[in-house]
Coordinates of C-alpha atoms in Angstrom, one line a residue:
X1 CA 20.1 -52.6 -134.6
X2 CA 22.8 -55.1 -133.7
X3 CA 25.3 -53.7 -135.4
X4 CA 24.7 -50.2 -133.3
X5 CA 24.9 -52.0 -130.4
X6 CA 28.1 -53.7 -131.4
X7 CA 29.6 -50.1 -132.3
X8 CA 28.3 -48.8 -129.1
X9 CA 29.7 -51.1 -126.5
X10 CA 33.2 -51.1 -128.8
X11 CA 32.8 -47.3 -127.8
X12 CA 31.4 -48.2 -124.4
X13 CA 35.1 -50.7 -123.6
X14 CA 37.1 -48.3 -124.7
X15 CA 36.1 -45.7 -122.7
X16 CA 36.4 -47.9 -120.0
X17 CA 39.4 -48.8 -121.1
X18 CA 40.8 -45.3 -121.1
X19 CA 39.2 -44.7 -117.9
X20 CA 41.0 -47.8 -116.0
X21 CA 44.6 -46.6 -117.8
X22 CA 43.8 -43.5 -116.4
X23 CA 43.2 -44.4 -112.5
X24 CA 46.0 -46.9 -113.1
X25 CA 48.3 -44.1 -114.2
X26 CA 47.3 -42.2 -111.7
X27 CA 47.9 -44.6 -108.6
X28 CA 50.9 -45.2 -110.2
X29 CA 51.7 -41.5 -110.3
X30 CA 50.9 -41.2 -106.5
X31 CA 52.6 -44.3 -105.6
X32 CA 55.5 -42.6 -107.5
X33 CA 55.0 -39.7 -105.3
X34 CA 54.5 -41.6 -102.0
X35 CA 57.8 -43.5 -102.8
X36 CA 59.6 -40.0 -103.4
X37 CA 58.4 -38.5 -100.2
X38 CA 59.4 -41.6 -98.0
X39 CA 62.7 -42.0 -99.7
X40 CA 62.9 -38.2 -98.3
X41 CA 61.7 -39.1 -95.1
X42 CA 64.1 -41.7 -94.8
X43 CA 67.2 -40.4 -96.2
X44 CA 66.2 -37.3 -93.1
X45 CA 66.0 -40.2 -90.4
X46 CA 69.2 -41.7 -91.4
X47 CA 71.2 -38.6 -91.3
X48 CA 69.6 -37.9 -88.0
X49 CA 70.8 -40.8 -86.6
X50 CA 72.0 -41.2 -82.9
X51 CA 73.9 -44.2 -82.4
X52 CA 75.0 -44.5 -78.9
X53 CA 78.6 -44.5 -80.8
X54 CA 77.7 -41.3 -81.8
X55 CA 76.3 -39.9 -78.4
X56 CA 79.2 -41.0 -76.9
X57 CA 81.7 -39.0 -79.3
X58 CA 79.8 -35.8 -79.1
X59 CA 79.8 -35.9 -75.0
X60 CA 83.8 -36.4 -75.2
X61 CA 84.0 -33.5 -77.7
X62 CA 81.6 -31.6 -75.2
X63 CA 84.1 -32.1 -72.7
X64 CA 87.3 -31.5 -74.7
X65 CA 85.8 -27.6 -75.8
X66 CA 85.1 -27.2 -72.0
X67 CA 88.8 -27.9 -71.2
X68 CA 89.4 -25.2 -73.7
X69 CA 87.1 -23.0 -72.9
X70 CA 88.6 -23.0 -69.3
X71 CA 91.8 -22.7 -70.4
X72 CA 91.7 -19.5 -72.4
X73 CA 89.6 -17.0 -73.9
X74 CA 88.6 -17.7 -77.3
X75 CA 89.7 -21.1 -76.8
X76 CA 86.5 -22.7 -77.6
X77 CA 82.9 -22.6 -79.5
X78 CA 82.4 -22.6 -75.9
X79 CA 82.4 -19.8 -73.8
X80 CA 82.9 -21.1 -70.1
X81 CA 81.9 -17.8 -68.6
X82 CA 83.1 -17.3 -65.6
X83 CA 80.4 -16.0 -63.4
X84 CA 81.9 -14.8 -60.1
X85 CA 79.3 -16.8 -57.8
X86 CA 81.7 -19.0 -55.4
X87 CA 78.9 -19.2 -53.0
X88 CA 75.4 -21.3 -54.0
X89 CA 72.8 -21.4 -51.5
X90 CA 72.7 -23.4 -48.6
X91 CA 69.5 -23.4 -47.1
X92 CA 70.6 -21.6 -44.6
X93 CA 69.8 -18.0 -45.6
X94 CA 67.6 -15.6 -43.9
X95 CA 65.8 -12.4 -44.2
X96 CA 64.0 -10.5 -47.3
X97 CA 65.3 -10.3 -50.5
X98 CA 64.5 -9.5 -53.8
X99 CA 65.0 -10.2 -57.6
X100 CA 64.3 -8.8 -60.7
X101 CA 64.2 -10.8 -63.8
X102 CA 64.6 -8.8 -67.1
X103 CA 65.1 -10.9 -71.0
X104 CA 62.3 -9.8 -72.6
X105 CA 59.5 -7.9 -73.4
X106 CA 58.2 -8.4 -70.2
X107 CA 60.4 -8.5 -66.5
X108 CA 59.3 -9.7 -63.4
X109 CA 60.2 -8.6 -59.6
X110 CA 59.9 -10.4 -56.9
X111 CA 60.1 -10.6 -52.7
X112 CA 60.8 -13.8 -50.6
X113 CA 61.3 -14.0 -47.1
X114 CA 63.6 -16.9 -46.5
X115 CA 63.4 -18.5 -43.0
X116 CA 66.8 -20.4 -43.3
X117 CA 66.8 -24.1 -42.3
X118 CA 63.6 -25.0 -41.1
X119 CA 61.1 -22.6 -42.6
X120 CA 62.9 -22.2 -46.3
X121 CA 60.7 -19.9 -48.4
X122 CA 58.3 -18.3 -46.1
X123 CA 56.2 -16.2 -48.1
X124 CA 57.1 -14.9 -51.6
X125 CA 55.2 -12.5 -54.0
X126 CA 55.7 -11.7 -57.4
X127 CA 54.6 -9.0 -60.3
X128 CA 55.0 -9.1 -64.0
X129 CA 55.6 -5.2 -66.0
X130 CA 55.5 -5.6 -69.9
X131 CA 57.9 -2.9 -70.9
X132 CA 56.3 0.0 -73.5
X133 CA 58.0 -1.1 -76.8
X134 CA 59.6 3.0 -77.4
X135 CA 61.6 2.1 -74.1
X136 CA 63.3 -0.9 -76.0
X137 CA 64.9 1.3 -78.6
X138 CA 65.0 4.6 -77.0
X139 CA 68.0 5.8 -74.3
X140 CA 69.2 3.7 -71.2
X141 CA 68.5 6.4 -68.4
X142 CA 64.4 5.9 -70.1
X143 CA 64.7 2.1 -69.7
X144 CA 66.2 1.6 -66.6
X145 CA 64.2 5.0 -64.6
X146 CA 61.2 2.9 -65.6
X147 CA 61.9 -0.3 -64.3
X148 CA 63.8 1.2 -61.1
X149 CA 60.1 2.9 -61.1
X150 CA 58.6 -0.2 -61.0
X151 CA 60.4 -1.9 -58.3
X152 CA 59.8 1.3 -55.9
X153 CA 56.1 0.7 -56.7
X154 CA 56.7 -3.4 -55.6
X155 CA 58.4 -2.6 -52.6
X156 CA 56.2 0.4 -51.2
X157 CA 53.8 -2.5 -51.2
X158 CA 55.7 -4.6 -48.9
X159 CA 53.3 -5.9 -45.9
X160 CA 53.7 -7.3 -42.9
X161 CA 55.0 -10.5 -43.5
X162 CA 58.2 -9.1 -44.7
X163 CA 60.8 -8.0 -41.9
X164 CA 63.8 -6.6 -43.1
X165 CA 66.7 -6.4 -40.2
X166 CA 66.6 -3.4 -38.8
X167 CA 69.8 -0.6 -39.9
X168 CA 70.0 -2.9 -43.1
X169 CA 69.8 -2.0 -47.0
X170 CA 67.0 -4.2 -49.0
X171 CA 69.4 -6.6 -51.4
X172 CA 68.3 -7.3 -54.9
X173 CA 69.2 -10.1 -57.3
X174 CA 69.5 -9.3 -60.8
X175 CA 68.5 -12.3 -63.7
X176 CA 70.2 -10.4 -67.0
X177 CA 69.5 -12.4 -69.7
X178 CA 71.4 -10.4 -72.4
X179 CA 75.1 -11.5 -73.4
X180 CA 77.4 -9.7 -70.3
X181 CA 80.9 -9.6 -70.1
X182 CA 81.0 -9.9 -66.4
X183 CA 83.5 -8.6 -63.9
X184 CA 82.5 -9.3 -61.0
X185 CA 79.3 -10.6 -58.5
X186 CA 77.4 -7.6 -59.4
X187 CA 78.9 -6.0 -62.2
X188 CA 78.9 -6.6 -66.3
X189 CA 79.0 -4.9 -69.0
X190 CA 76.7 -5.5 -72.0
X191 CA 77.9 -6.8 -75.0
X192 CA 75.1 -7.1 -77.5
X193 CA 71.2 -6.8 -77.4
X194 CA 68.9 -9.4 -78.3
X195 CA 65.4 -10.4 -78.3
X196 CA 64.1 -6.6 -80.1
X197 CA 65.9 -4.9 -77.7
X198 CA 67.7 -1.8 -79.1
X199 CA 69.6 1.0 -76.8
X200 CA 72.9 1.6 -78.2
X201 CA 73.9 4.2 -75.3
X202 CA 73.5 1.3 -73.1
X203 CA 76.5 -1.1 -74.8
X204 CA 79.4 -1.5 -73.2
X205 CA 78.1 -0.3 -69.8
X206 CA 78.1 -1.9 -66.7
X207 CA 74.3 -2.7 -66.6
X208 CA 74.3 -2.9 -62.4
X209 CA 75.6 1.1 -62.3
X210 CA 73.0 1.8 -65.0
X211 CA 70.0 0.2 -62.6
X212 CA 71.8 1.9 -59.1
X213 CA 72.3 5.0 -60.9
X214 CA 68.2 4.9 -61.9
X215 CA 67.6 3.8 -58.3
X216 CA 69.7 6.4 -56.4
X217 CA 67.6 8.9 -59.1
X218 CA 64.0 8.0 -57.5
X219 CA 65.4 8.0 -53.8
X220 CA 65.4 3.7 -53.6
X221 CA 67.6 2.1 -51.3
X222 CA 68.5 -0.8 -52.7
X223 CA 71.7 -2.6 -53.3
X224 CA 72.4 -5.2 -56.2
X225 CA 74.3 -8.1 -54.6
X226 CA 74.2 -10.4 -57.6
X227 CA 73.9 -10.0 -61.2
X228 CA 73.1 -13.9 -62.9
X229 CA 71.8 -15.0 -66.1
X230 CA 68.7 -17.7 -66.1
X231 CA 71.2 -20.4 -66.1
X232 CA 72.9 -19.8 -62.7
X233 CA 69.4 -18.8 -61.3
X234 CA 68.0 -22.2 -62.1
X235 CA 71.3 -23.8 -60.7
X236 CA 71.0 -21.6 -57.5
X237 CA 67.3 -22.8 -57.5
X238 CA 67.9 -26.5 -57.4
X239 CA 70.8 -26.2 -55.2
X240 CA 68.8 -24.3 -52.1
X241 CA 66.6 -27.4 -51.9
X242 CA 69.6 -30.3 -52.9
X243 CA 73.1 -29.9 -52.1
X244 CA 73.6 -32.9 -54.3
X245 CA 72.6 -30.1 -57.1
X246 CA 76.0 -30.1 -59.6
X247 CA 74.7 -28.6 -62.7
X248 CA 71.8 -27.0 -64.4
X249 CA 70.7 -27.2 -68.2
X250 CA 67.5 -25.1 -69.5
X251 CA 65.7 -26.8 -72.3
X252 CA 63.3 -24.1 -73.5
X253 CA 63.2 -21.5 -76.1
X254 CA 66.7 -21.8 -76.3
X255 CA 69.0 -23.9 -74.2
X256 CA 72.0 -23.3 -72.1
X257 CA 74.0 -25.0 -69.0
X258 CA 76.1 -23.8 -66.1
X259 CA 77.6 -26.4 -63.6
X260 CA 80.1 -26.0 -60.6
X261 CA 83.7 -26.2 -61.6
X262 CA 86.9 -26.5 -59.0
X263 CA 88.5 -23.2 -59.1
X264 CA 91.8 -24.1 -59.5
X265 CA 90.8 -26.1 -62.6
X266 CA 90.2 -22.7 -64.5
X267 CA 93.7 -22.4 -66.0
X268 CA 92.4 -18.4 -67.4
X269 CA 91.2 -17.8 -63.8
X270 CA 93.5 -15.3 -62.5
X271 CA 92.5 -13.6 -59.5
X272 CA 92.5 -15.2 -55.8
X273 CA 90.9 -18.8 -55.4
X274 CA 87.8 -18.5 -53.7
X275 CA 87.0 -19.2 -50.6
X276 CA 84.8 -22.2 -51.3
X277 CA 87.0 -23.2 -53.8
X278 CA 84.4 -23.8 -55.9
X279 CA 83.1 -21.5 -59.1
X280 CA 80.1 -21.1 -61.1
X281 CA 80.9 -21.8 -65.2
X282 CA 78.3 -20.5 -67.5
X283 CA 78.9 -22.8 -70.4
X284 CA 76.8 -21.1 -73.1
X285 CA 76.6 -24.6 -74.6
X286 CA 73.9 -23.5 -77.1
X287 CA 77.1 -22.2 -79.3
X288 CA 78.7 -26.3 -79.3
X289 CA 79.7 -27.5 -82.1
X290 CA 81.4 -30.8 -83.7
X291 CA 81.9 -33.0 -86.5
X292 CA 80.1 -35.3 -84.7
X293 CA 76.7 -33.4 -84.6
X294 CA 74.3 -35.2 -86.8
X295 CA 73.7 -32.2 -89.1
X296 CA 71.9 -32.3 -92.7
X297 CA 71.2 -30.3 -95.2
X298 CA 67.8 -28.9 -93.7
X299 CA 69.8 -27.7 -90.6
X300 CA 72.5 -26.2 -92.8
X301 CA 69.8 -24.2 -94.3
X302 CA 68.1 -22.9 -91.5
X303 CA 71.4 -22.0 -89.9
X304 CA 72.6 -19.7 -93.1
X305 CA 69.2 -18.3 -93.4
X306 CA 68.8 -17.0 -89.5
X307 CA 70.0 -14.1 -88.0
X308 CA 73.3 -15.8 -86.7
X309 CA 74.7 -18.2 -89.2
X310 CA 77.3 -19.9 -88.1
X311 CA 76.6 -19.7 -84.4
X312 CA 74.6 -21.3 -81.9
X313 CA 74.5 -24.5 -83.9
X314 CA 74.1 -27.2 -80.7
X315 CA 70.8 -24.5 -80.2
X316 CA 69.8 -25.2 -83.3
X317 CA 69.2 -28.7 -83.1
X318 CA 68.0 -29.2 -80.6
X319 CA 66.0 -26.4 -78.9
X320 CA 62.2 -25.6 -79.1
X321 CA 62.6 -22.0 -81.0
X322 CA 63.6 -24.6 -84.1
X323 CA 62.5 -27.8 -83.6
X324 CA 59.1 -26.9 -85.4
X325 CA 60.9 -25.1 -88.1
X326 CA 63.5 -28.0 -89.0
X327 CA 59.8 -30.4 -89.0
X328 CA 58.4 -27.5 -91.8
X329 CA 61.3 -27.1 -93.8
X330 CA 61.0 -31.1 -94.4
X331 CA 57.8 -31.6 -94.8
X332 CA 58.2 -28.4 -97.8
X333 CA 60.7 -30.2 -98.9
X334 CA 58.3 -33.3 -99.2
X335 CA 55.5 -30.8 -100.8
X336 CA 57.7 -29.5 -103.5
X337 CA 59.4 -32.3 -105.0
X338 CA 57.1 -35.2 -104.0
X339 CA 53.5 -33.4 -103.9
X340 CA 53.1 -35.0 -100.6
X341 CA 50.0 -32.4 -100.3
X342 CA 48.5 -32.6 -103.4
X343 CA 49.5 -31.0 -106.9
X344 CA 50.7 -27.6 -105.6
X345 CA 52.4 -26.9 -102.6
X346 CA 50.1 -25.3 -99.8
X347 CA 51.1 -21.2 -99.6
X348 CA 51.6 -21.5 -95.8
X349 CA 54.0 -24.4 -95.6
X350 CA 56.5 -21.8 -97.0
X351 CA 56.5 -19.0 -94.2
X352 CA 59.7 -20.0 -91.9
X353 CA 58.7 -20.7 -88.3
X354 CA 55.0 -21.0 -88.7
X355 CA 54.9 -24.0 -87.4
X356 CA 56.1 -23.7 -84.0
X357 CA 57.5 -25.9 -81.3
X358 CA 54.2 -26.9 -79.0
X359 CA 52.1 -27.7 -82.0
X360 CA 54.7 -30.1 -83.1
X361 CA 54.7 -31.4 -79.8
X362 CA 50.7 -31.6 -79.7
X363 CA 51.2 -33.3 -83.4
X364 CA 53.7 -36.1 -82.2
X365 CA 51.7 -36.8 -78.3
X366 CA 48.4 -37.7 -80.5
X367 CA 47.0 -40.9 -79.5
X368 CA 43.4 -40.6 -81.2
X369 CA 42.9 -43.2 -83.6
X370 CA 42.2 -41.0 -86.9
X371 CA 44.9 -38.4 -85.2
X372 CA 42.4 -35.8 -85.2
X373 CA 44.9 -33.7 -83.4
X374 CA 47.6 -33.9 -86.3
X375 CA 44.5 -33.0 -88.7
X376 CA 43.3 -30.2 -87.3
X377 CA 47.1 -28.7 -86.9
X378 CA 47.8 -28.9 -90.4
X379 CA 44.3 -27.7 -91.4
X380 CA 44.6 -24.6 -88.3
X381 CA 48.0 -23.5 -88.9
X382 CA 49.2 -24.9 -92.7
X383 CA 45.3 -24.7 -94.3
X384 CA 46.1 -28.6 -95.3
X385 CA 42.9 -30.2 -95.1
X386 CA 41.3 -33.5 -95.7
X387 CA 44.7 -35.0 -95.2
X388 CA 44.5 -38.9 -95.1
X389 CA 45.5 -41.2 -91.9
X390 CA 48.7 -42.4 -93.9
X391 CA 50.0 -38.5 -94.7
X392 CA 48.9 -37.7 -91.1
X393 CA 51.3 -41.2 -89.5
X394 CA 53.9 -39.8 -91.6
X395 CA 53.9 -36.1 -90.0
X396 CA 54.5 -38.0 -86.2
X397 CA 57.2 -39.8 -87.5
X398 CA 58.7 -36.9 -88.6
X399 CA 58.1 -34.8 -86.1
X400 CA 59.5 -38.0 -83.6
X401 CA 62.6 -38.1 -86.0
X402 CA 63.7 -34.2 -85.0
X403 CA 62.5 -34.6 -81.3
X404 CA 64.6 -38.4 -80.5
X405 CA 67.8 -36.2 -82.0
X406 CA 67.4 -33.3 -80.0
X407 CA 66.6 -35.0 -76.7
X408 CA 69.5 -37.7 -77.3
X409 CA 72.0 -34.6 -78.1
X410 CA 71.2 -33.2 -74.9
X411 CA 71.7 -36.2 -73.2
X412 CA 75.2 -36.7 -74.7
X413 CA 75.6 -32.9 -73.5
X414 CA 74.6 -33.4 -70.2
X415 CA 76.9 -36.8 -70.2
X416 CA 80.1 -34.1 -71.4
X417 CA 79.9 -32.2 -68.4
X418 CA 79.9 -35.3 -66.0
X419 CA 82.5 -36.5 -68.1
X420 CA 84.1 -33.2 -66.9
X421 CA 83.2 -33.7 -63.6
X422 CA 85.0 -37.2 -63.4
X423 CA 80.8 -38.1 -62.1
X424 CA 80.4 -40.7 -65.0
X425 CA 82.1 -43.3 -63.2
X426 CA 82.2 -45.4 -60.4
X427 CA 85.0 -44.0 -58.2
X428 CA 86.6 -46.3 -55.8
X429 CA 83.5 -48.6 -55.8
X430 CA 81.7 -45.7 -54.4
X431 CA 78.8 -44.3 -55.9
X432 CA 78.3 -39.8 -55.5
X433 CA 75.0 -39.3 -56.6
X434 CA 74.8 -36.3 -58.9
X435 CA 71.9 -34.2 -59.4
X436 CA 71.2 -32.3 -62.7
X437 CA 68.7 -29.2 -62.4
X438 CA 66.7 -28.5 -65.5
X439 CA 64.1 -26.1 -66.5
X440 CA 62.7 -24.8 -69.6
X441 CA 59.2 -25.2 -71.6
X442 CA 60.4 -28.0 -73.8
X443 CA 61.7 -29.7 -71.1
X444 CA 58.2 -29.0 -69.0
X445 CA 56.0 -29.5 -72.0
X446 CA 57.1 -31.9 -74.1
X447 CA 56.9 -35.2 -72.5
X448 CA 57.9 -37.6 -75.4
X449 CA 61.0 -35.2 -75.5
X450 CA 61.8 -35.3 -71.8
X451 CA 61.6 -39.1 -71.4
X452 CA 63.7 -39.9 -74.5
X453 CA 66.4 -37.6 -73.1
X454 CA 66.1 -39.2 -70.0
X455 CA 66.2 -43.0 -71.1
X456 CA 69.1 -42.0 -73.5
X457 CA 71.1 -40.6 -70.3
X458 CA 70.2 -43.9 -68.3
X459 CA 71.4 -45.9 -71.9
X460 CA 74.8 -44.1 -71.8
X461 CA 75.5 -44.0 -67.9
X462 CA 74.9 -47.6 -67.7
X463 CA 75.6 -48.6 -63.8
X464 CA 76.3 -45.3 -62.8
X465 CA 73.1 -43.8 -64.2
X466 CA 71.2 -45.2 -60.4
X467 CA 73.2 -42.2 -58.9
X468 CA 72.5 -39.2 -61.4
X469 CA 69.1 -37.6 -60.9
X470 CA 67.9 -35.2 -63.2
X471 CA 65.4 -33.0 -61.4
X472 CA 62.6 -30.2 -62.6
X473 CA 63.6 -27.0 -60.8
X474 CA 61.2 -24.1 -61.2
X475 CA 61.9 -20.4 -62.0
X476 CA 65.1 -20.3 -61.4
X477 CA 65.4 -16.7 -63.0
X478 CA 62.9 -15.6 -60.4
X479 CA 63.3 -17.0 -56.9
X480 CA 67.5 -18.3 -57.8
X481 CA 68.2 -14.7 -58.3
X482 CA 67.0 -13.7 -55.0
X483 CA 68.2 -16.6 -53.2
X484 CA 72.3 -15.5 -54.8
X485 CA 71.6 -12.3 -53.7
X486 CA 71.5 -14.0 -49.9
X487 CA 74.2 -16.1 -50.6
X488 CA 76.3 -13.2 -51.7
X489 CA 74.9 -10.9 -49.3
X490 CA 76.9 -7.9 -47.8
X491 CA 75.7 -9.0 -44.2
X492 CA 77.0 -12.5 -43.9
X493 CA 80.1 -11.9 -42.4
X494 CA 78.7 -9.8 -39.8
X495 CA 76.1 -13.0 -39.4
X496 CA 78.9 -15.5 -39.4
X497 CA 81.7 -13.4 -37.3

């Protein structure tokens, strides 16, 4: 009997034995895995980094491509387009006006009766149209008859708090947020389509003649007295309310910024010098690019596998249609060669932009203890569940790692064009204050993002950064459009003689 027991319990330690060896191996085999995947995270975060050394060599370069982007075309990454609006709003406009707001699937017209001065924006209505999606790829007479249809149907409900001057044409301001090779206030031809759009008849035509022509077709007397991009509407926007208003930066989808240059510092100006002296640039800053730019491999990738490698990179970084992604393509990165979710890497984590923007956003704001929010993300949208705490602290850091770079880069962007502007100094012991409009869903939405770009500004500025105000200014596509098409009406200089 003993000697069974004996033989038994020998059998009995040895299994535990092999049992032990086995847990051991295994924690040592995830602690393996866990060092992998942070020694990924961290070699991300360091080549991420921002220093304010950095910052400050990117805003310089920012400002030496805008010097050569003024100076010639094709001088820079950066376009400096000029836009042919000398005259932003003043407050002082009056009488109806509309705008019409077409860059995507869907456009928008609009009314507002300004009151000048004292009443501003008296009454304002708006309408959204999604466009049928065999318009987007048929013929340009198809398109534009049906949105010149539209906009009949908007103004033939026009009521009574709308007075147009008697003897006078309704004036329209047109948002055009497809690249334009502008000639003029209300003329440009279009380059390229974007966004699914797909009407070659319609390239290379001056997109203004192409809406009057549909206009004058359906009997609608309506002149187009501006044609703008987004941009210039939002800078139109914030100037009707501030004149301190300089510049204007959208942080959304993608990201862009147009500011007010001196005339006669536009070397490849060539026509007369305004009358204001003063001219819109549209900066089409999305296509910067510099040594500086704290680029790794992840971004490198994503840039040779979109539609535009090579282009757009300063977009790249640090707008919302790819901040999401660049968070995926680490944390795959993580999967494959660290297991970070287990033994095999989770089907979904490998479909590009599946993780977009506002959940990262949602992931990174979580402030419940277990971050039930980061949980249910990964289980909703990746089909990761039963993730622990530790994996789910990891994911915010991450996604806190591509959010701090992309709001400090626009900062040192937004510090290039006051760099530009000679407004990032103290001049003459006086102070100018300086206000930057900005608009754009990841500037509205994401809060973490929006207050690191603005502390990062105030870091860089130093004493100065008590006179530059950056200020939210809404729609500018919609209601900046109609207020150009005042300031570039055909009736002020019977108003002013």
């Amino acid at each position: 009997m003993g000697k069974v027991a004996v033989g038994a319990t020998v059998v009995c330690a040895a299994a535990v034995c092999a049992a032990v060896a086995l847990v051991v191996r295994h924690r040592m085999r995830s602690s393996g895995r866990w060092a992998k995947a942070m020694a990924i995270l961290r070699e991300f975060e360091e080549k991420c980094g921002t220093p304010i050394g950095k910052l400050r060599q990117v805003a310089d370069a920012m400002t030496v491509e805008m010097h050569a982007g003024l100076a010639s075309e094709g001088g820079s990454k950066l376009k400096m387009i000029i836009s042919y609006v000398d005259n932003l709003p003043t407050g002082d406009e009056k009488g109806l006006f509309y705008a019409l707001d077409l860059g995507g699937t869907n456009f928008r017209v609009l009314r507002v009766q300004l009151g000048g001065k004292d009443n501003r924006v008296g009454k304002q209505e708006c309408e959204e149209v999604s466009i049928p999606p065999h318009l987007m790829i048929g013929m340009s007479d198809a398109l534009f008859n049906f949105i010149a249809e539209a906009l009949a149907k908007f103004v033939a409900t026009e009521g009574e708090d709308f007075h147009l001057s008697p003897g006078r044409q309704r004036e329209l301001g047109f948002t055009f947020s497809f690249p334009v090779r502008q000639s003029s206030i209300a003329s440009g031809s279009l380059i390229k389509w974007t966004k699914g759009f797909s009407i070659e008849d319609a390239v290379g035509q001056d997109v203004v003649g192409e809406l009057t022509k549909a206009m004058e077709r359906i009997g609608l007397d309506m002149r187009v007295a501006a044609l703008v991009n987004d941009t210039i509407g939002t800078l139109a926007g914030g100037r009707y309310y501030n004149q301190d208003v300089i510049a204007a930066v959208i942080l959304g989808t993608g990201t862009n910024a147009a500011y007010v240059e001196r005339a006669h510092a536009i070397p490849k100006w060539h026509g007369l010098l305004p009358k204001s002296g003063d001219m819109v640039i549209n900066m089409e800053w999305g296509n910067f690019r510099s040594s500086h730019l704290p680029l790794t491999e992840y971004d490198q990738t994503l840039d040779v596998e979109s539609l535009n490698p090579g282009e757009q990179i300063f977009e790249k970084i640090i707008s919302g249609m790819y901040l999401g992604e660049i968070v995926r393509r680490v944390l795959y990165r993580m999967a494959e060669e660290a297991a970070f979710f287990g033994d095999s890497v989770p089907p979904k984590l490998k479909i590009p932009f599946i993780l977009r923007t506002p959940d990262m956003s949602a992931m990174h704001h979580d402030t419940s203890s277990d971050l039930r929010v980061v949980g249910s993300k990964l289980k909703d949208i990746l089909e990761i569940s039963n993730t622990s705490l530790k994996t789910r602290k990891v994911v915010v850091e991450l996604c806190d790692i591509v959010a701090t770079r992309g709001a400090r880069l626009s900062a040192a962007g937004i510090l290039g064009i006051l760099k530009k502007l000679g407004r990032d100094t103290v001049r003459g012991g006086e102070k100018q204050k300086s206000v930057v409009a900005l608009d754009g869903g990841l500037f509205e939405h994401y809060s973490k993002f929006r207050g690191c770009m603005e502390s990062t500004l105030k870091e860089l500025l130093g004493e100065v950064s008590d006179s530059i105000v950056i200020e939210h200014s809404n729609d500018g596509s919609g209601i900046g459009a109609a207020l150009l098409a005042a300031s570039h009406s055909q009736y002020l200089e019977v108003e002013e003689s």
